[in-house]
Amino acid sequence: MGLLDGRAAVVTGAARGIGLEIARVLAAEGARVVLGDLNAEALHKAADDLTASGADVRRASCDVTDADRVDALVRTCKDEFGAVDIMVNNAGITRDATLRRMTERDFDTVVDVHLKGTWLGLRAASLVMREQGSGAIVNISSLSGKVGNPGQTNYSAAKAGIVGMTKAAAKELGHLGIRVNAVQPGLIRTPMTEAMRADIWAAKEREVPLQRAGTAAEVANGVLFLASDLASYVTGAVLEVSGGRGM
Ligand code: NAP
């Protein structure tokens, strides 16, 4: 028996990194998963790999800033699997620069993908979940949204905004049987962070009480908890998966 047997889930930004690992962990616990991503080639490969490992998955090319694409992604889950029990708003990008160098476009793009993208996923999934009278939504924020990082005024603002959005939605949707929570990963090794200089990476790892970066699988386990009935009395919460960094 898996924790998510019979459940249907959507994960955005699922072609690689944390999103792919979330899809893998949810599927390993019995969920059928629809993977959405901008990167069609990587998405195809991710879906094929998961299918080869025995998972029941579908894929849909989806830019989370496009309302029609997000609605279609959620509809794919409902049409293919008959429900939308879990929605994970994970897709993300960075456009880091100091205030002196950051362009308006860098700001708008990051806010659009994280804040609007999460809101569109939240809206689309909650419309299906309210009809079902149940559902769990998990939004991927970041420790940057709690403590702020230099060079990330755009990203930190968007990730902090996701916390406010999560709490507002949790209050709005609780009476409908829908839980909404957020995860704040700390320093995690993924394609998003692998370009970081080795000395900067090592210095950041030393700031972590557990003295190492986390893995995508460790973030996915936090998402699994919030998506499953183990968290049946948890809503509006922000789970830090950061090795204690920034506590
Ligand atoms: P990643 O390896 O770069 O993966 C992100 C995925 O999202 C990529 O496949 C990317 O596609 C996709 N994506 C980007 N923009 C999209 C859009 N508009 N619509 C749909 N998909 C889109 O990043 P990650 O490290 O796994 O990060 C996943 C989430 O965790 C993000 O929200 C990130 O902010 C958050 N997070 C990460 C860390 C960390 O240390 N890695 C820490 C805290 C929070 P492309 O390849 O086409 O860009």
PDB file of C-alpha atoms and ligand atoms in Angstrom:
ATOM      1  CA  MET A   1       0.000   0.000   0.000  1.00  0.00           C
ATOM      2  CA  GLY A   2       1.369   3.385  -1.020  1.00  0.00           C
ATOM      3  CA  LEU A   3       0.532   6.635   0.763  1.00  0.00           C
ATOM      4  CA  LEU A   4      -1.111   7.939  -2.419  1.00  0.00           C
ATOM      5  CA  ASP A   5      -2.737   4.850  -3.912  1.00  0.00           C
ATOM      6  CA  GLY A   6      -5.543   5.861  -6.276  1.00  0.00           C
ATOM      7  CA  ARG A   7      -4.700   9.578  -6.195  1.00  0.00           C
ATOM      8  CA  ALA A   8      -4.146  11.775  -9.244  1.00  0.00           C
ATOM      9  CA  ALA A   9      -1.524  14.516  -9.183  1.00  0.00           C
ATOM     10  CA  VAL A  10      -0.222  17.363 -11.329  1.00  0.00           C
ATOM     11  CA  VAL A  11       3.353  18.638 -11.031  1.00  0.00           C
ATOM     12  CA  THR A  12       4.577  21.725 -12.904  1.00  0.00           C
ATOM     13  CA  GLY A  13       8.217  22.129 -13.905  1.00  0.00           C
ATOM     14  CA  ALA A  14       8.426  18.348 -13.758  1.00  0.00           C
ATOM     15  CA  ALA A  15      10.921  17.731 -16.561  1.00  0.00           C
ATOM     16  CA  ARG A  16      13.969  17.924 -14.303  1.00  0.00           C
ATOM     17  CA  GLY A  17      15.345  18.863 -10.896  1.00  0.00           C
ATOM     18  CA  ILE A  18      13.032  19.027  -7.898  1.00  0.00           C
ATOM     19  CA  GLY A  19       9.844  18.743  -9.987  1.00  0.00           C
ATOM     20  CA  LEU A  20      10.961  15.496 -11.607  1.00  0.00           C
ATOM     21  CA  GLU A  21      11.879  14.070  -8.220  1.00  0.00           C
ATOM     22  CA  ILE A  22       8.493  15.103  -6.792  1.00  0.00           C
ATOM     23  CA  ALA A  23       6.777  13.304  -9.675  1.00  0.00           C
ATOM     24  CA  ARG A  24       8.925  10.222  -9.049  1.00  0.00           C
ATOM     25  CA  VAL A  25       8.221  10.146  -5.299  1.00  0.00           C
ATOM     26  CA  LEU A  26       4.455  10.714  -5.710  1.00  0.00           C
ATOM     27  CA  ALA A  27       4.328   7.950  -8.342  1.00  0.00           C
ATOM     28  CA  ALA A  28       6.341   5.599  -6.130  1.00  0.00           C
ATOM     29  CA  GLU A  29       3.638   6.060  -3.461  1.00  0.00           C
ATOM     30  CA  GLY A  30       0.906   5.056  -5.916  1.00  0.00           C
ATOM     31  CA  ALA A  31      -0.186   8.357  -7.474  1.00  0.00           C
ATOM     32  CA  ARG A  32      -0.872   8.735 -11.180  1.00  0.00           C
ATOM     33  CA  VAL A  33       0.918  11.891 -12.242  1.00  0.00           C
ATOM     34  CA  VAL A  34       0.591  14.475 -15.019  1.00  0.00           C
ATOM     35  CA  LEU A  35       3.913  16.166 -15.686  1.00  0.00           C
ATOM     36  CA  GLY A  36       3.864  19.722 -17.037  1.00  0.00           C
ATOM     37  CA  ASP A  37       6.865  21.684 -18.265  1.00  0.00           C
ATOM     38  CA  LEU A  38       8.026  24.300 -20.735  1.00  0.00           C
ATOM     39  CA  ASN A  39      10.928  22.161 -21.895  1.00  0.00           C
ATOM     40  CA  ALA A  40       9.190  19.708 -24.248  1.00  0.00           C
ATOM     41  CA  GLU A  41      12.239  17.559 -25.004  1.00  0.00           C
ATOM     42  CA  ALA A  42      13.214  17.081 -21.348  1.00  0.00           C
ATOM     43  CA  LEU A  43       9.556  16.502 -20.480  1.00  0.00           C
ATOM     44  CA  HIS A  44       9.273  13.724 -23.047  1.00  0.00           C
ATOM     45  CA  LYS A  45      12.356  12.002 -21.648  1.00  0.00           C
ATOM     46  CA  ALA A  46      11.213  12.402 -18.037  1.00  0.00           C
ATOM     47  CA  ALA A  47       7.813  10.886 -18.806  1.00  0.00           C
ATOM     48  CA  ASP A  48       9.408   7.987 -20.718  1.00  0.00           C
ATOM     49  CA  ASP A  49      11.826   7.273 -17.860  1.00  0.00           C
ATOM     50  CA  LEU A  50       9.051   7.291 -15.261  1.00  0.00           C
ATOM     51  CA  THR A  51       6.870   5.061 -17.429  1.00  0.00           C
ATOM     52  CA  ALA A  52       9.761   2.642 -17.871  1.00  0.00           C
ATOM     53  CA  SER A  53      10.075   2.441 -14.076  1.00  0.00           C
ATOM     54  CA  GLY A  54       6.406   1.376 -13.851  1.00  0.00           C
ATOM     55  CA  ALA A  55       4.768   4.737 -13.104  1.00  0.00           C
ATOM     56  CA  ASP A  56       1.427   5.737 -14.631  1.00  0.00           C
ATOM     57  CA  VAL A  57       2.144   9.216 -16.007  1.00  0.00           C
ATOM     58  CA  ARG A  58       0.981  11.642 -18.692  1.00  0.00           C
ATOM     59  CA  ARG A  59       2.740  14.743 -19.936  1.00  0.00           C
ATOM     60  CA  ALA A  60       1.536  18.112 -21.188  1.00  0.00           C
ATOM     61  CA  SER A  61       3.664  20.921 -22.493  1.00  0.00           C
ATOM     62  CA  CYS A  62       2.809  23.891 -20.304  1.00  0.00           C
ATOM     63  CA  ASP A  63       4.090  27.392 -19.694  1.00  0.00           C
ATOM     64  CA  VAL A  64       2.786  28.230 -16.224  1.00  0.00           C
ATOM     65  CA  THR A  65       2.421  31.911 -17.121  1.00  0.00           C
ATOM     66  CA  ASP A  66      -0.208  31.021 -19.733  1.00  0.00           C
ATOM     67  CA  ALA A  67      -3.656  30.580 -18.146  1.00  0.00           C
ATOM     68  CA  ASP A  68      -5.015  28.489 -21.022  1.00  0.00           C
ATOM     69  CA  ARG A  69      -2.049  26.078 -20.826  1.00  0.00           C
ATOM     70  CA  VAL A  70      -2.354  25.720 -17.063  1.00  0.00           C
ATOM     71  CA  ASP A  71      -6.093  25.076 -17.320  1.00  0.00           C
ATOM     72  CA  ALA A  72      -5.387  22.480 -20.037  1.00  0.00           C
ATOM     73  CA  LEU A  73      -2.739  20.800 -17.859  1.00  0.00           C
ATOM     74  CA  VAL A  74      -5.171  20.418 -14.981  1.00  0.00           C
ATOM     75  CA  ARG A  75      -7.906  19.267 -17.373  1.00  0.00           C
ATOM     76  CA  THR A  76      -5.570  16.553 -18.697  1.00  0.00           C
ATOM     77  CA  CYS A  77      -5.353  15.145 -15.178  1.00  0.00           C
ATOM     78  CA  LYS A  78      -9.129  15.234 -14.698  1.00  0.00           C
ATOM     79  CA  ASP A  79      -9.810  13.718 -18.131  1.00  0.00           C
ATOM     80  CA  GLU A  80      -7.128  11.013 -17.945  1.00  0.00           C
ATOM     81  CA  PHE A  81      -7.366  10.056 -14.289  1.00  0.00           C
ATOM     82  CA  GLY A  82     -10.856  11.220 -13.283  1.00  0.00           C
ATOM     83  CA  ALA A  83      -9.768  13.612 -10.514  1.00  0.00           C
ATOM     84  CA  VAL A  84      -7.191  16.146  -9.387  1.00  0.00           C
ATOM     85  CA  ASP A  85      -6.257  15.180  -5.834  1.00  0.00           C
ATOM     86  CA  ILE A  86      -2.837  16.832  -5.669  1.00  0.00           C
ATOM     87  CA  MET A  87      -1.444  19.942  -7.361  1.00  0.00           C
ATOM     88  CA  VAL A  88       2.222  20.835  -6.973  1.00  0.00           C
ATOM     89  CA  ASN A  89       3.159  24.304  -8.234  1.00  0.00           C
ATOM     90  CA  ASN A  90       6.893  23.869  -8.667  1.00  0.00           C
ATOM     91  CA  ALA A  91       8.022  25.464 -11.970  1.00  0.00           C
ATOM     92  CA  GLY A  92      10.638  28.126 -11.441  1.00  0.00           C
ATOM     93  CA  ILE A  93      13.467  30.176 -12.860  1.00  0.00           C
ATOM     94  CA  THR A  94      16.078  32.621 -11.623  1.00  0.00           C
ATOM     95  CA  ARG A  95      17.322  35.850 -13.191  1.00  0.00           C
ATOM     96  CA  ASP A  96      19.776  36.925 -10.505  1.00  0.00           C
ATOM     97  CA  ALA A  97      21.400  40.378 -10.571  1.00  0.00           C
ATOM     98  CA  THR A  98      22.079  43.215  -8.180  1.00  0.00           C
ATOM     99  CA  LEU A  99      19.616  46.112  -8.197  1.00  0.00           C
ATOM    100  CA  ARG A 100      22.179  48.082 -10.243  1.00  0.00           C
ATOM    101  CA  ARG A 101      22.079  45.492 -13.031  1.00  0.00           C
ATOM    102  CA  MET A 102      18.673  43.839 -12.775  1.00  0.00           C
ATOM    103  CA  THR A 103      16.396  44.827 -15.638  1.00  0.00           C
ATOM    104  CA  GLU A 104      12.666  45.368 -15.411  1.00  0.00           C
ATOM    105  CA  ARG A 105      12.339  42.326 -17.639  1.00  0.00           C
ATOM    106  CA  ASP A 106      14.342  40.219 -15.153  1.00  0.00           C
ATOM    107  CA  PHE A 107      11.949  41.323 -12.448  1.00  0.00           C
ATOM    108  CA  ASP A 108       8.754  40.801 -14.434  1.00  0.00           C
ATOM    109  CA  THR A 109       9.789  37.390 -15.780  1.00  0.00           C
ATOM    110  CA  VAL A 110      10.618  35.969 -12.372  1.00  0.00           C
ATOM    111  CA  VAL A 111       7.488  37.369 -10.724  1.00  0.00           C
ATOM    112  CA  ASP A 112       5.378  36.080 -13.613  1.00  0.00           C
ATOM    113  CA  VAL A 113       6.679  32.509 -13.505  1.00  0.00           C
ATOM    114  CA  HIS A 114       6.642  32.107  -9.712  1.00  0.00           C
ATOM    115  CA  LEU A 115       3.806  34.280  -8.502  1.00  0.00           C
ATOM    116  CA  LYS A 116       1.393  34.305 -11.414  1.00  0.00           C
ATOM    117  CA  GLY A 117       2.304  30.741 -12.372  1.00  0.00           C
ATOM    118  CA  THR A 118       1.541  29.490  -8.873  1.00  0.00           C
ATOM    119  CA  TRP A 119      -1.677  31.477  -8.746  1.00  0.00           C
ATOM    120  CA  LEU A 120      -2.860  30.070 -12.073  1.00  0.00           C
ATOM    121  CA  GLY A 121      -2.140  26.511 -10.889  1.00  0.00           C
ATOM    122  CA  LEU A 122      -3.843  27.171  -7.575  1.00  0.00           C
ATOM    123  CA  ARG A 123      -6.915  28.585  -9.312  1.00  0.00           C
ATOM    124  CA  ALA A 124      -7.237  25.818 -11.903  1.00  0.00           C
ATOM    125  CA  ALA A 125      -6.746  22.978  -9.415  1.00  0.00           C
ATOM    126  CA  SER A 126      -9.000  24.452  -6.740  1.00  0.00           C
ATOM    127  CA  LEU A 127     -11.899  24.750  -9.209  1.00  0.00           C
ATOM    128  CA  VAL A 128     -11.775  20.976  -9.741  1.00  0.00           C
ATOM    129  CA  MET A 129     -11.061  20.190  -6.085  1.00  0.00           C
ATOM    130  CA  ARG A 130     -14.026  22.204  -4.799  1.00  0.00           C
ATOM    131  CA  GLU A 131     -16.331  20.011  -6.899  1.00  0.00           C
ATOM    132  CA  GLN A 132     -14.661  16.928  -5.395  1.00  0.00           C
ATOM    133  CA  GLY A 133     -14.769  18.310  -1.865  1.00  0.00           C
ATOM    134  CA  SER A 134     -11.116  17.382  -1.340  1.00  0.00           C
ATOM    135  CA  GLY A 135      -7.600  18.104  -2.506  1.00  0.00           C
ATOM    136  CA  ALA A 136      -4.089  19.051  -1.456  1.00  0.00           C
ATOM    137  CA  ILE A 137      -2.090  21.844  -3.077  1.00  0.00           C
ATOM    138  CA  VAL A 138       1.621  22.290  -2.423  1.00  0.00           C
ATOM    139  CA  ASN A 139       3.411  25.438  -3.572  1.00  0.00           C
ATOM    140  CA  ILE A 140       7.183  25.497  -3.850  1.00  0.00           C
ATOM    141  CA  SER A 141       8.505  28.672  -2.255  1.00  0.00           C
ATOM    142  CA  SER A 142      12.147  29.066  -1.180  1.00  0.00           C
ATOM    143  CA  LEU A 143      14.166  29.959   1.857  1.00  0.00           C
ATOM    144  CA  SER A 144      15.057  33.088  -0.183  1.00  0.00           C
ATOM    145  CA  GLY A 145      11.455  34.166   0.367  1.00  0.00           C
ATOM    146  CA  LYS A 146      12.005  34.014   4.136  1.00  0.00           C
ATOM    147  CA  VAL A 147      15.494  35.438   4.620  1.00  0.00           C
ATOM    148  CA  GLY A 148      16.115  37.305   1.305  1.00  0.00           C
ATOM    149  CA  ASN A 149      19.221  36.801  -0.782  1.00  0.00           C
ATOM    150  CA  PRO A 150      21.365  39.562  -2.289  1.00  0.00           C
ATOM    151  CA  GLY A 151      21.042  39.501  -6.076  1.00  0.00           C
ATOM    152  CA  GLN A 152      17.578  37.995  -5.795  1.00  0.00           C
ATOM    153  CA  THR A 153      15.252  40.935  -5.096  1.00  0.00           C
ATOM    154  CA  ASN A 154      12.962  39.563  -7.806  1.00  0.00           C
ATOM    155  CA  TYR A 155      13.102  35.905  -6.735  1.00  0.00           C
ATOM    156  CA  SER A 156      12.924  36.583  -2.964  1.00  0.00           C
ATOM    157  CA  ALA A 157       9.886  38.851  -3.454  1.00  0.00           C
ATOM    158  CA  ALA A 158       8.110  36.268  -5.597  1.00  0.00           C
ATOM    159  CA  LYS A 159       8.893  33.411  -3.206  1.00  0.00           C
ATOM    160  CA  ALA A 160       7.703  35.456  -0.195  1.00  0.00           C
ATOM    161  CA  GLY A 161       4.551  36.253  -2.168  1.00  0.00           C
ATOM    162  CA  ILE A 162       3.899  32.543  -2.579  1.00  0.00           C
ATOM    163  CA  VAL A 163       3.751  32.244   1.222  1.00  0.00           C
ATOM    164  CA  GLY A 164       1.074  34.951   1.475  1.00  0.00           C
ATOM    165  CA  MET A 165      -0.840  33.379  -1.411  1.00  0.00           C
ATOM    166  CA  THR A 166      -0.662  29.953   0.238  1.00  0.00           C
ATOM    167  CA  LYS A 167      -2.060  31.235   3.536  1.00  0.00           C
ATOM    168  CA  ALA A 168      -4.849  33.254   1.875  1.00  0.00           C
ATOM    169  CA  ALA A 169      -5.875  30.247  -0.225  1.00  0.00           C
ATOM    170  CA  ALA A 170      -5.692  27.913   2.794  1.00  0.00           C
ATOM    171  CA  LYS A 171      -8.160  30.160   4.646  1.00  0.00           C
ATOM    172  CA  GLU A 172     -10.401  30.478   1.601  1.00  0.00           C
ATOM    173  CA  LEU A 173     -10.486  26.792   0.679  1.00  0.00           C
ATOM    174  CA  GLY A 174     -10.322  24.986   4.022  1.00  0.00           C
ATOM    175  CA  HIS A 175     -14.100  24.684   4.406  1.00  0.00           C
ATOM    176  CA  LEU A 176     -14.199  22.955   0.999  1.00  0.00           C
ATOM    177  CA  GLY A 177     -11.866  20.182   2.149  1.00  0.00           C
ATOM    178  CA  ILE A 178      -8.870  21.610   0.286  1.00  0.00           C
ATOM    179  CA  ARG A 179      -5.527  21.983   2.058  1.00  0.00           C
ATOM    180  CA  VAL A 180      -2.897  24.430   0.764  1.00  0.00           C
ATOM    181  CA  ASN A 181       0.684  24.380   2.016  1.00  0.00           C
ATOM    182  CA  ALA A 182       4.125  25.568   0.947  1.00  0.00           C
ATOM    183  CA  VAL A 183       7.618  24.109   1.023  1.00  0.00           C
ATOM    184  CA  GLN A 184      10.703  26.289   1.368  1.00  0.00           C
ATOM    185  CA  PRO A 185      13.748  24.394   0.116  1.00  0.00           C
ATOM    186  CA  GLY A 186      17.171  25.673   1.123  1.00  0.00           C
ATOM    187  CA  LEU A 187      20.313  24.905  -0.849  1.00  0.00           C
ATOM    188  CA  ILE A 188      19.491  22.016  -3.181  1.00  0.00           C
ATOM    189  CA  ARG A 189      21.717  20.565  -5.917  1.00  0.00           C
ATOM    190  CA  THR A 190      19.741  20.738  -9.198  1.00  0.00           C
ATOM    191  CA  PRO A 191      20.338  22.084 -12.729  1.00  0.00           C
ATOM    192  CA  MET A 192      19.154  25.480 -11.347  1.00  0.00           C
ATOM    193  CA  THR A 193      22.049  25.689  -8.893  1.00  0.00           C
ATOM    194  CA  GLU A 194      24.787  23.661 -10.560  1.00  0.00           C
ATOM    195  CA  ALA A 195      26.296  26.719 -12.281  1.00  0.00           C
ATOM    196  CA  MET A 196      27.234  28.187  -8.873  1.00  0.00           C
ATOM    197  CA  ARG A 197      31.010  28.597  -8.362  1.00  0.00           C
ATOM    198  CA  ALA A 198      32.490  25.775  -6.300  1.00  0.00           C
ATOM    199  CA  ASP A 199      33.927  28.091  -3.606  1.00  0.00           C
ATOM    200  CA  ILE A 200      30.605  29.932  -3.188  1.00  0.00           C
ATOM    201  CA  TRP A 201      28.776  26.592  -3.028  1.00  0.00           C
ATOM    202  CA  ALA A 202      31.177  25.322  -0.336  1.00  0.00           C
ATOM    203  CA  ALA A 203      30.772  28.519   1.705  1.00  0.00           C
ATOM    204  CA  LYS A 204      26.990  28.207   1.545  1.00  0.00           C
ATOM    205  CA  GLU A 205      27.173  24.561   2.631  1.00  0.00           C
ATOM    206  CA  ARG A 206      29.164  25.592   5.704  1.00  0.00           C
ATOM    207  CA  GLU A 207      26.270  27.904   6.728  1.00  0.00           C
ATOM    208  CA  VAL A 208      23.919  24.913   6.879  1.00  0.00           C
ATOM    209  CA  PRO A 209      23.605  23.404  10.376  1.00  0.00           C
ATOM    210  CA  LEU A 210      23.504  19.932   8.777  1.00  0.00           C
ATOM    211  CA  GLN A 211      26.687  20.972   6.889  1.00  0.00           C
ATOM    212  CA  ARG A 212      25.600  19.935   3.411  1.00  0.00           C
ATOM    213  CA  ALA A 213      23.268  20.824   0.562  1.00  0.00           C
ATOM    214  CA  GLY A 214      19.991  18.920   0.324  1.00  0.00           C
ATOM    215  CA  THR A 215      18.839  16.637  -2.440  1.00  0.00           C
ATOM    216  CA  ALA A 216      15.793  16.959  -4.654  1.00  0.00           C
ATOM    217  CA  ALA A 217      14.536  13.718  -3.093  1.00  0.00           C
ATOM    218  CA  GLU A 218      14.597  15.301   0.373  1.00  0.00           C
ATOM    219  CA  VAL A 219      12.426  18.172  -0.900  1.00  0.00           C
ATOM    220  CA  ALA A 220      10.110  15.670  -2.609  1.00  0.00           C
ATOM    221  CA  ASN A 221       9.643  13.808   0.677  1.00  0.00           C
ATOM    222  CA  GLY A 222       8.426  17.048   2.280  1.00  0.00           C
ATOM    223  CA  VAL A 223       5.969  17.512  -0.569  1.00  0.00           C
ATOM    224  CA  LEU A 224       4.828  13.905  -0.175  1.00  0.00           C
ATOM    225  CA  PHE A 225       4.049  14.504   3.493  1.00  0.00           C
ATOM    226  CA  LEU A 226       1.968  17.622   2.763  1.00  0.00           C
ATOM    227  CA  ALA A 227       0.182  15.975  -0.186  1.00  0.00           C
ATOM    228  CA  SER A 228      -0.720  12.838   1.753  1.00  0.00           C
ATOM    229  CA  ASP A 229      -3.208  12.082   4.512  1.00  0.00           C
ATOM    230  CA  LEU A 230      -0.313  12.147   6.987  1.00  0.00           C
ATOM    231  CA  ALA A 231      -0.849  15.925   6.841  1.00  0.00           C
ATOM    232  CA  SER A 232      -4.658  15.756   7.057  1.00  0.00           C
ATOM    233  CA  TYR A 233      -4.740  18.489   9.751  1.00  0.00           C
ATOM    234  CA  VAL A 234      -2.045  20.685   8.177  1.00  0.00           C
ATOM    235  CA  THR A 235      -2.980  23.701   6.063  1.00  0.00           C
ATOM    236  CA  GLY A 236      -1.452  27.135   5.529  1.00  0.00           C
ATOM    237  CA  ALA A 237       1.875  25.763   6.765  1.00  0.00           C
ATOM    238  CA  VAL A 238       5.337  26.510   5.435  1.00  0.00           C
ATOM    239  CA  LEU A 239       7.663  23.514   5.681  1.00  0.00           C
ATOM    240  CA  GLU A 240      11.348  24.440   5.575  1.00  0.00           C
ATOM    241  CA  VAL A 241      13.496  21.732   3.978  1.00  0.00           C
ATOM    242  CA  SER A 242      16.781  23.508   4.477  1.00  0.00           C
ATOM    243  CA  GLY A 243      19.000  21.489   6.790  1.00  0.00           C
ATOM    244  CA  GLY A 244      18.267  24.152   9.399  1.00  0.00           C
ATOM    245  CA  ARG A 245      19.687  27.009   7.302  1.00  0.00           C
ATOM    246  CA  GLY A 246      17.959  30.344   7.909  1.00  0.00           C
ATOM    247  CA  MET A 247      15.859  29.045  10.791  1.00  0.00           C
TER     248      MET A 247
HETATM  249  P1  NAP B   1      15.308  23.517 -12.354  1.00  0.00           P
HETATM  250  O1  NAP B   1      16.221  22.360 -12.258  1.00  0.00           O
HETATM  251  O2  NAP B   1      15.736  24.699 -13.165  1.00  0.00           O
HETATM  252  O3  NAP B   1      13.877  22.983 -12.886  1.00  0.00           O
HETATM  253  C1  NAP B   1      12.817  23.869 -13.082  1.00  0.00           C
HETATM  254  C2  NAP B   1      11.938  23.331 -14.192  1.00  0.00           C
HETATM  255  O4  NAP B   1      10.860  24.284 -14.370  1.00  0.00           O
HETATM  256  C3  NAP B   1      12.662  23.253 -15.540  1.00  0.00           C
HETATM  257  O5  NAP B   1      12.347  22.065 -16.220  1.00  0.00           O
HETATM  258  C4  NAP B   1      12.148  24.473 -16.271  1.00  0.00           C
HETATM  259  O6  NAP B   1      12.129  24.361 -17.695  1.00  0.00           O
HETATM  260  C5  NAP B   1      10.729  24.545 -15.754  1.00  0.00           C
HETATM  261  N1  NAP B   1      10.148  25.860 -16.030  1.00  0.00           N
HETATM  262  C6  NAP B   1      10.754  27.061 -16.012  1.00  0.00           C
HETATM  263  N2  NAP B   1       9.892  28.020 -16.365  1.00  0.00           N
HETATM  264  C7  NAP B   1       8.708  27.406 -16.619  1.00  0.00           C
HETATM  265  C8  NAP B   1       7.441  27.862 -17.027  1.00  0.00           C
HETATM  266  N3  NAP B   1       7.204  29.168 -17.299  1.00  0.00           N
HETATM  267  N4  NAP B   1       6.451  26.952 -17.186  1.00  0.00           N
HETATM  268  C9  NAP B   1       6.669  25.638 -16.966  1.00  0.00           C
HETATM  269  N5  NAP B   1       7.860  25.136 -16.585  1.00  0.00           N
HETATM  270  C10 NAP B   1       8.869  26.021 -16.415  1.00  0.00           C
HETATM  271  O7  NAP B   1      14.968  24.108 -10.924  1.00  0.00           O
HETATM  272  P2  NAP B   1      14.827  23.352  -9.490  1.00  0.00           P
HETATM  273  O8  NAP B   1      16.054  23.646  -8.732  1.00  0.00           O
HETATM  274  O9  NAP B   1      14.379  21.971  -9.684  1.00  0.00           O
HETATM  275  O10 NAP B   1      13.666  24.254  -8.861  1.00  0.00           O
HETATM  276  C11 NAP B   1      12.325  23.780  -8.721  1.00  0.00           C
HETATM  277  C12 NAP B   1      11.592  24.738  -7.788  1.00  0.00           C
HETATM  278  O11 NAP B   1      12.251  24.748  -6.516  1.00  0.00           O
HETATM  279  C13 NAP B   1      11.588  26.184  -8.287  1.00  0.00           C
HETATM  280  O12 NAP B   1      10.367  26.818  -7.968  1.00  0.00           O
HETATM  281  C14 NAP B   1      12.711  26.813  -7.492  1.00  0.00           C
HETATM  282  O13 NAP B   1      12.572  28.205  -7.368  1.00  0.00           O
HETATM  283  C15 NAP B   1      12.563  26.083  -6.161  1.00  0.00           C
HETATM  284  N6  NAP B   1      13.752  26.091  -5.317  1.00  0.00           N
HETATM  285  C16 NAP B   1      14.920  25.538  -5.731  1.00  0.00           C
HETATM  286  C17 NAP B   1      16.036  25.569  -4.881  1.00  0.00           C
HETATM  287  C18 NAP B   1      17.367  24.975  -5.273  1.00  0.00           C
HETATM  288  O14 NAP B   1      18.336  25.154  -4.511  1.00  0.00           O
HETATM  289  N7  NAP B   1      17.491  24.281  -6.396  1.00  0.00           N
HETATM  290  C19 NAP B   1      15.920  26.164  -3.629  1.00  0.00           C
HETATM  291  C20 NAP B   1      14.705  26.716  -3.245  1.00  0.00           C
HETATM  292  C21 NAP B   1      13.627  26.669  -4.090  1.00  0.00           C
HETATM  293  P3  NAP B   1      13.374  24.971 -18.530  1.00  0.00           P
HETATM  294  O15 NAP B   1      14.440  23.945 -18.436  1.00  0.00           O
HETATM  295  O16 NAP B   1      12.814  25.139 -19.888  1.00  0.00           O
HETATM  296  O17 NAP B   1      13.734  26.275 -17.852  1.00  0.00           O
END
